[in-house]
Amino acid sequence: MKNLFSYLIWANPKNSANSLEQFYYDHNATLFNASLARFNDNSSLFSIIKSVIILQGLSNKAKLDNAIKRYTSEQLNSSVLLKTIFDGLPFFEYEGVKIYIPTYTPQINLRYQNELASLQSFPYNSLVIDKESSLIDPFEYYNLLPFDSSFTRLVKLSNHDKHSQAFYHISFQTIFVINDQGGLDVEIPIFDDRLKNRHEDELLERLEILMEHYYKGDKEKFIDSLKDLDLISSDLYDEIITLVNRRNKKKEKRLSK
């Protein structure tokens, strides 16, 4: 279905302009350091989602580091103060550990949560002093977890297999199939400009019906469902059918030689 998805993206382009993600990226991109520069990317919808995950984690770290510099060790051992410091920060759970800073291992995240005062002195103060110390690739380490968390506005669909999970982004009007290495398998935009009767009634249920066909590899039912579920216009559907028929004829000619 690769050519189908490429055509959908071309025929129904979406962008991040005026989105919360773009706003957050524009105002926080300076948090990126040299070691994390490869994540400093807003060239696509998926890349800006990943960038914002990293940036929110770095923002969490900055807030925690400021607390380490501001309060005494006695104050940092106060459960009341710790609750105030961590309150409202985005996170996800990995094997029972809350991960507030995805660019750190669970062990370092635990130290930030349970032994914040220890980060005031050697050797752990290096994590505060050196912003490039002990960093990991959060998508290689935590896989899909950062996407299924308060770090993003993605909505998890019920559709998945052993190696990927489907999500929907309401503002981007796009389905993302994300693999277990934290990479993008497929991007599926819906609601093109030519769709006259756009409605979002039971939208998630409709998307899950659509993605059942995707995971079954049923290209014909997938394409038909795009139209039947009112996810694309009849005009775009007709263009896709024309494209598919043309490619099928070319394939038949090659096989007949």
Short mmCIF file of C-alpha atoms in Angstrom, two decimals:
data_model
loop_
_atom_site.label_atom_id
_atom_site.label_comp_id
_atom_site.label_asym_id
_atom_site.label_seq_id
_atom_site.Cartn_x
_atom_site.Cartn_y
_atom_site.Cartn_z
CA MET A 1 0.00 0.00 0.00
CA LYS A 2 3.04 2.29 0.01
CA ASN A 3 2.08 4.14 -3.17
CA LEU A 4 -1.46 4.61 -1.85
CA PHE A 5 -0.28 6.33 1.32
CA SER A 6 2.16 8.51 -0.62
CA TYR A 7 -0.69 9.62 -2.87
CA LEU A 8 -2.96 10.35 0.10
CA ILE A 9 -0.29 12.57 1.66
CA TRP A 10 0.23 14.35 -1.67
CA ALA A 11 -3.48 14.80 -2.39
CA ASN A 12 -4.48 15.70 1.16
CA PRO A 13 -1.54 17.58 2.70
CA LYS A 14 -1.63 18.48 6.37
CA ASN A 15 0.71 20.79 8.24
CA SER A 16 1.54 21.78 11.79
CA ALA A 17 1.03 25.54 11.33
CA ASN A 18 -0.89 27.12 14.22
CA SER A 19 -0.89 23.84 16.15
CA LEU A 20 0.02 23.56 19.83
CA GLU A 21 2.96 21.40 18.79
CA GLN A 22 4.35 24.05 16.45
CA PHE A 23 3.84 26.75 19.07
CA TYR A 24 5.62 24.67 21.72
CA TYR A 25 8.47 23.83 19.34
CA ASP A 26 8.97 27.46 18.30
CA HIS A 27 9.17 28.63 21.91
CA ASN A 28 11.34 25.82 23.31
CA ALA A 29 13.68 24.64 20.54
CA THR A 30 16.60 26.36 22.29
CA LEU A 31 16.49 23.55 24.87
CA PHE A 32 18.04 21.17 22.35
CA ASN A 33 21.75 20.52 22.88
CA ALA A 34 24.35 19.09 20.52
CA SER A 35 23.76 15.48 21.59
CA LEU A 36 20.04 15.77 20.89
CA ALA A 37 20.30 17.90 17.75
CA ARG A 38 19.15 15.00 15.56
CA PHE A 39 15.71 15.32 17.16
CA ASN A 40 15.53 19.04 16.42
CA ASP A 41 13.27 18.59 13.42
CA ASN A 42 9.93 20.11 12.49
CA SER A 43 9.98 19.14 8.81
CA SER A 44 7.03 16.75 9.10
CA LEU A 45 4.07 16.10 11.37
CA PHE A 46 5.70 13.03 12.90
CA SER A 47 9.07 14.70 13.40
CA ILE A 48 7.51 17.62 15.27
CA ILE A 49 5.62 15.19 17.50
CA LYS A 50 8.94 13.54 18.37
CA SER A 51 10.64 16.91 18.84
CA VAL A 52 7.96 18.04 21.27
CA ILE A 53 8.33 14.83 23.30
CA ILE A 54 12.05 15.54 23.69
CA LEU A 55 11.48 19.23 24.44
CA GLN A 56 8.88 18.54 27.13
CA GLY A 57 11.29 16.12 28.77
CA LEU A 58 14.05 18.74 28.66
CA SER A 59 11.63 21.29 30.10
CA ASN A 60 10.86 18.85 32.94
CA LYS A 61 14.58 18.48 33.56
CA ALA A 62 15.10 22.25 33.59
CA LYS A 63 12.35 22.68 36.19
CA LEU A 64 13.80 19.92 38.37
CA ASP A 65 17.35 21.25 38.01
CA ASN A 66 16.16 24.72 39.04
CA ALA A 67 14.59 23.18 42.15
CA ILE A 68 17.88 21.43 42.96
CA LYS A 69 19.69 24.77 42.78
CA ARG A 70 17.00 26.69 44.67
CA TYR A 71 16.23 24.50 47.68
CA THR A 72 18.31 22.99 50.45
CA SER A 73 18.80 19.24 50.75
CA GLU A 74 16.46 19.21 53.74
CA GLN A 75 13.74 20.94 51.71
CA LEU A 76 14.24 18.54 48.80
CA ASN A 77 13.55 15.64 51.15
CA SER A 78 10.09 17.02 51.90
CA SER A 79 7.34 14.94 50.33
CA VAL A 80 5.09 18.01 50.23
CA LEU A 81 7.64 20.01 48.24
CA LEU A 82 8.38 17.09 45.92
CA LYS A 83 4.68 16.71 45.17
CA THR A 84 4.51 20.40 44.28
CA ILE A 85 7.62 20.18 42.07
CA PHE A 86 6.37 17.19 40.06
CA ASP A 87 2.72 18.18 39.94
CA GLY A 88 1.46 18.64 36.37
CA LEU A 89 4.63 17.45 34.64
CA PRO A 90 4.05 15.06 31.71
CA PHE A 91 5.30 11.50 32.14
CA PHE A 92 4.79 7.87 31.17
CA GLU A 93 5.42 4.64 33.03
CA TYR A 94 8.09 2.10 32.15
CA GLU A 95 8.14 -1.12 34.18
CA GLY A 96 6.57 0.67 37.14
CA VAL A 97 8.85 3.71 36.95
CA LYS A 98 7.51 7.15 36.09
CA ILE A 99 9.58 8.64 33.29
CA TYR A 100 9.59 12.43 33.42
CA ILE A 101 12.79 12.83 31.40
CA PRO A 102 12.67 10.42 28.41
CA THR A 103 16.29 11.13 27.48
CA TYR A 104 17.40 9.43 30.72
CA THR A 105 17.26 5.80 31.82
CA PRO A 106 14.71 4.62 34.41
CA GLN A 107 17.50 4.56 37.01
CA ILE A 108 18.27 8.25 36.57
CA ASN A 109 14.57 9.11 36.49
CA LEU A 110 14.18 7.29 39.80
CA ARG A 111 17.01 9.30 41.31
CA TYR A 112 15.33 12.52 40.24
CA GLN A 113 12.10 11.38 41.87
CA ASN A 114 13.36 9.73 45.06
CA GLU A 115 16.77 11.25 45.75
CA LEU A 116 16.57 14.76 44.34
CA ALA A 117 18.90 16.13 47.04
CA SER A 118 21.66 13.73 45.94
CA LEU A 119 21.91 15.66 42.67
CA GLN A 120 23.34 18.61 44.56
CA SER A 121 26.68 16.90 45.15
CA PHE A 122 29.31 14.74 43.42
CA PRO A 123 29.04 12.51 41.46
CA TYR A 124 25.37 12.98 40.60
CA ASN A 125 25.56 16.76 40.26
CA SER A 126 27.16 16.11 36.85
CA LEU A 127 23.64 15.44 35.56
CA VAL A 128 22.72 19.03 36.49
CA ILE A 129 26.00 20.63 35.41
CA ASP A 130 26.48 18.73 32.14
CA LYS A 131 23.27 18.73 30.12
CA GLU A 132 24.75 16.20 27.68
CA SER A 133 25.74 13.62 30.27
CA SER A 134 24.24 10.09 30.25
CA LEU A 135 21.68 10.79 27.50
CA ILE A 136 19.83 7.99 25.70
CA ASP A 137 17.67 7.76 22.60
CA PRO A 138 14.21 7.62 24.20
CA PHE A 139 12.56 6.03 21.17
CA GLU A 140 15.07 3.21 20.96
CA TYR A 141 14.89 2.61 24.71
CA TYR A 142 11.21 3.20 25.48
CA ASN A 143 9.84 2.38 22.02
CA LEU A 144 6.13 3.29 21.75
CA LEU A 145 5.60 4.44 25.34
CA PRO A 146 6.44 8.15 24.86
CA PHE A 147 3.76 8.39 22.15
CA ASP A 148 1.08 6.83 24.36
CA SER A 149 1.44 9.41 27.12
CA SER A 150 0.80 12.98 28.22
CA PHE A 151 3.88 14.01 26.19
CA THR A 152 1.68 14.00 23.06
CA ARG A 153 -1.89 14.66 21.92
CA LEU A 154 -2.04 11.35 20.08
CA VAL A 155 -5.09 9.17 20.70
CA LYS A 156 -4.33 5.46 20.86
CA LEU A 157 -6.53 3.31 18.65
CA SER A 158 -7.28 -0.33 19.42
CA ASN A 159 -5.47 -1.46 16.26
CA HIS A 160 -1.98 -2.88 16.58
CA ASP A 161 0.20 -5.89 15.92
CA LYS A 162 3.40 -7.23 17.49
CA HIS A 163 5.52 -4.47 16.01
CA SER A 164 3.32 -1.38 15.65
CA GLN A 165 0.47 0.65 17.09
CA ALA A 166 -2.04 2.97 15.41
CA PHE A 167 -2.68 6.47 16.80
CA TYR A 168 -4.82 9.39 15.70
CA HIS A 169 -4.02 13.08 16.04
CA ILE A 170 -7.20 15.15 16.15
CA SER A 171 -5.68 18.48 15.13
CA PHE A 172 -3.52 17.01 12.37
CA GLN A 173 -6.46 14.86 11.18
CA THR A 174 -3.96 12.09 10.58
CA ILE A 175 -3.51 8.46 11.58
CA PHE A 176 0.05 7.48 12.50
CA VAL A 177 1.17 3.87 12.58
CA ILE A 178 4.24 3.88 14.83
CA ASN A 179 6.54 0.89 15.07
CA ASP A 180 8.15 -0.61 18.16
CA GLN A 181 11.41 1.23 17.41
CA GLY A 182 9.63 4.56 17.75
CA GLY A 183 9.65 5.13 13.98
CA LEU A 184 6.85 5.95 11.58
CA ASP A 185 5.51 3.12 9.43
CA VAL A 186 2.56 4.90 7.85
CA GLU A 187 0.93 8.32 7.87
CA ILE A 188 -2.71 8.45 6.75
CA PRO A 189 -4.37 11.88 6.41
CA ILE A 190 -8.18 12.02 6.37
CA PHE A 191 -10.82 14.74 5.76
CA ASP A 192 -9.57 16.27 2.51
CA ASP A 193 -10.83 19.70 1.47
CA ARG A 194 -13.23 18.23 -1.09
CA LEU A 195 -15.16 16.24 1.51
CA LYS A 196 -18.48 18.06 1.76
CA ASN A 197 -20.18 16.23 4.61
CA ARG A 198 -17.36 16.07 7.13
CA HIS A 199 -18.47 14.83 10.52
CA GLU A 200 -16.69 13.43 13.55
CA ASP A 201 -19.52 11.39 15.05
CA GLU A 202 -18.06 8.13 16.39
CA LEU A 203 -14.85 9.03 14.57
CA LEU A 204 -12.53 6.80 16.60
CA GLU A 205 -14.80 3.81 16.01
CA ARG A 206 -14.77 4.53 12.27
CA LEU A 207 -10.99 4.85 12.28
CA GLU A 208 -10.67 1.51 14.05
CA ILE A 209 -12.85 -0.14 11.40
CA LEU A 210 -10.60 1.37 8.74
CA MET A 211 -7.42 0.20 10.44
CA GLU A 212 -8.72 -3.34 10.83
CA HIS A 213 -8.42 -3.59 7.05
CA TYR A 214 -4.94 -2.05 7.18
CA TYR A 215 -3.67 -4.64 9.64
CA LYS A 216 -5.30 -7.44 7.67
CA GLY A 217 -3.54 -6.19 4.55
CA ASP A 218 -6.84 -5.87 2.70
CA LYS A 219 -6.07 -2.99 0.35
CA GLU A 220 -9.43 -3.07 -1.47
CA LYS A 221 -11.53 -2.91 1.70
CA PHE A 222 -9.20 -0.28 3.14
CA ILE A 223 -9.70 2.00 0.14
CA ASP A 224 -13.45 1.42 0.06
CA SER A 225 -13.71 2.13 3.78
CA LEU A 226 -11.99 5.49 3.38
CA LYS A 227 -15.02 6.60 1.35
CA ASP A 228 -17.74 4.50 3.00
CA LEU A 229 -16.77 5.76 6.45
CA ASP A 230 -16.81 9.37 5.21
CA LEU A 231 -13.10 9.86 5.78
CA ILE A 232 -12.28 11.13 2.27
CA SER A 233 -14.28 12.70 -0.54
CA SER A 234 -15.74 10.78 -3.48
CA ASP A 235 -13.46 12.79 -5.77
CA LEU A 236 -10.34 11.64 -3.93
CA TYR A 237 -11.67 8.10 -3.81
CA ASP A 238 -12.17 8.11 -7.60
CA GLU A 239 -8.62 9.36 -8.08
CA ILE A 240 -7.27 6.55 -5.90
CA ILE A 241 -9.25 3.92 -7.81
CA THR A 242 -7.92 5.31 -11.09
CA LEU A 243 -4.39 5.20 -9.71
CA VAL A 244 -4.79 1.62 -8.45
CA ASN A 245 -6.29 0.42 -11.75
CA ARG A 246 -3.48 2.04 -13.71
CA ARG A 247 -0.83 0.39 -11.57
CA ASN A 248 -2.59 -2.99 -11.78
CA LYS A 249 -2.62 -2.79 -15.59
CA LYS A 250 1.09 -1.98 -15.66
CA LYS A 251 1.76 -4.90 -13.35
CA GLU A 252 -0.30 -7.26 -15.57
CA LYS A 253 1.65 -6.16 -18.62
CA ARG A 254 4.98 -6.82 -16.90
CA LEU A 255 3.84 -10.28 -15.78
CA SER A 256 2.54 -11.18 -19.25
CA LYS A 257 5.90 -10.57 -20.92
#
